[in-house]
Short mmCIF file of C-alpha atoms in Angstrom, two decimals:
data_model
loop_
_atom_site.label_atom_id
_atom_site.label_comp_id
_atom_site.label_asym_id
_atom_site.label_seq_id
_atom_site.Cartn_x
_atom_site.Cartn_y
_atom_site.Cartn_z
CA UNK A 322 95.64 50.00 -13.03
CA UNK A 323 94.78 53.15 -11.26
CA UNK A 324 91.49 54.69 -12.70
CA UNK A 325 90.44 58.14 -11.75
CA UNK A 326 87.49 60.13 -12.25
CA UNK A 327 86.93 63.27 -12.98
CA UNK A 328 83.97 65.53 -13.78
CA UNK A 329 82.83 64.23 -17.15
CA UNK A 330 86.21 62.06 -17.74
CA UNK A 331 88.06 59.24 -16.79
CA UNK A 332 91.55 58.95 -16.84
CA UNK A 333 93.49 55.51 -16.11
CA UNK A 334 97.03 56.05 -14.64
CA UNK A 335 96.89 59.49 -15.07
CA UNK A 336 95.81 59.59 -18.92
CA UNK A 337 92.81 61.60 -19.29
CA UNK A 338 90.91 59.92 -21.62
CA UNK A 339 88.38 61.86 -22.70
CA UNK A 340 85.08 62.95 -22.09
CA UNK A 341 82.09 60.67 -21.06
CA UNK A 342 78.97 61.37 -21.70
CA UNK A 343 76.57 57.87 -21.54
CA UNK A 344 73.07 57.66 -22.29
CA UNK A 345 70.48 55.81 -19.85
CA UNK A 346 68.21 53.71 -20.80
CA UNK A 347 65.70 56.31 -19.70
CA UNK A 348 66.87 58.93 -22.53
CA UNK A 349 67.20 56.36 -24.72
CA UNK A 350 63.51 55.54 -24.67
CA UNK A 351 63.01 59.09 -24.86
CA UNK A 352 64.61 59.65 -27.63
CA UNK A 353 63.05 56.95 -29.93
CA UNK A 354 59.82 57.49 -27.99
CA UNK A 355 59.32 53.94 -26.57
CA UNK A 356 58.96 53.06 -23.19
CA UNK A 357 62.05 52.31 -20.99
CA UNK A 358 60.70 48.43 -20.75
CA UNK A 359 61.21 48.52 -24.18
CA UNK A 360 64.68 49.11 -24.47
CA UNK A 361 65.03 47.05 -21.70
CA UNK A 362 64.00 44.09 -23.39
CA UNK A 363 65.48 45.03 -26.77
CA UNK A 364 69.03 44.45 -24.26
CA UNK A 365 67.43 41.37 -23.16
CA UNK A 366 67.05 39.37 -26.35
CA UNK A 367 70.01 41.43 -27.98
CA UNK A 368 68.17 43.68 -30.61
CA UNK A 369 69.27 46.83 -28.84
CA UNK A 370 72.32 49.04 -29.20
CA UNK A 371 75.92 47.24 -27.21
CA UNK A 372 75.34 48.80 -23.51
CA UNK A 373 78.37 49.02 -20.66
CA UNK A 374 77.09 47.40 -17.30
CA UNK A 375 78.04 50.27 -14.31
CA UNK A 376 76.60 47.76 -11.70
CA UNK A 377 74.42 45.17 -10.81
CA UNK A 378 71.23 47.44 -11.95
CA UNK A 379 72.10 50.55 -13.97
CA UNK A 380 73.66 50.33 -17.50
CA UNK A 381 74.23 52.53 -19.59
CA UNK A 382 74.66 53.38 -23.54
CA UNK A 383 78.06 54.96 -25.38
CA UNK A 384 76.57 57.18 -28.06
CA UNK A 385 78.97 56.04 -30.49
CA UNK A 386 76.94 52.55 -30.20
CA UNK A 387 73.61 54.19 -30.10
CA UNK A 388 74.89 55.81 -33.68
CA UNK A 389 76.09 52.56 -34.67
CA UNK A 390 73.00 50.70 -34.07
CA UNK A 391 71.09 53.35 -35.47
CA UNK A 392 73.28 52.86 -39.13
CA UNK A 393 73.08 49.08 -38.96
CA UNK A 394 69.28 49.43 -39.39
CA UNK A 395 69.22 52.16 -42.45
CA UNK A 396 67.84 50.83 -45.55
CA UNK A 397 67.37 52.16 -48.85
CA UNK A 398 64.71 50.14 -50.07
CA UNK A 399 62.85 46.96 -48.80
CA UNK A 400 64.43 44.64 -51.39
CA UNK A 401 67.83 46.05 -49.18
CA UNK A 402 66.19 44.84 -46.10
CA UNK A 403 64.85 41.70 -46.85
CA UNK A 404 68.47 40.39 -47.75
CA UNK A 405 70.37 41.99 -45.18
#
């Protein structure tokens, strides 16, 4: 499988397939205004949003999941909560 990149897509065997735009773990502390450490160990014990591994020490976050996660934890009401 050849894989290509270009500016702000990736395209596998010549199929562009669409633009990437990942999140680090840097914005995504900023955004929910926690440290980075934080989200780090959310990823550790697996209460964070699904990340993609680039290397050995950077990951990264697919809005879609961040989105995801972010739904998964909506609740109407308490009563909701407590049975989810």
């Amino acid at each position: 499988m050849a894989m290509e990149t270009y500016p702000d897509h990736l395209a596998i065997n010549g199929a562009v397939l669409g633009v990437i735009q990942l999140i680090t773990t840097e914005k995504l502390a900023k955004a929910f205004n926690v440290k980075p450490q934080t989200v780090r160990l959310w990823r550790v014990q697996g209460k964070g949003p699904r990340y993609i591994r680039l290397s050995a020490s950077k990951v990264a976050y697919d809005p879609r999941d961040v989105e995801q996660w972010i739904r998964d934890r909506a609740f109407s009401s308490t009563a909701e909560e407590a049975v989810r």
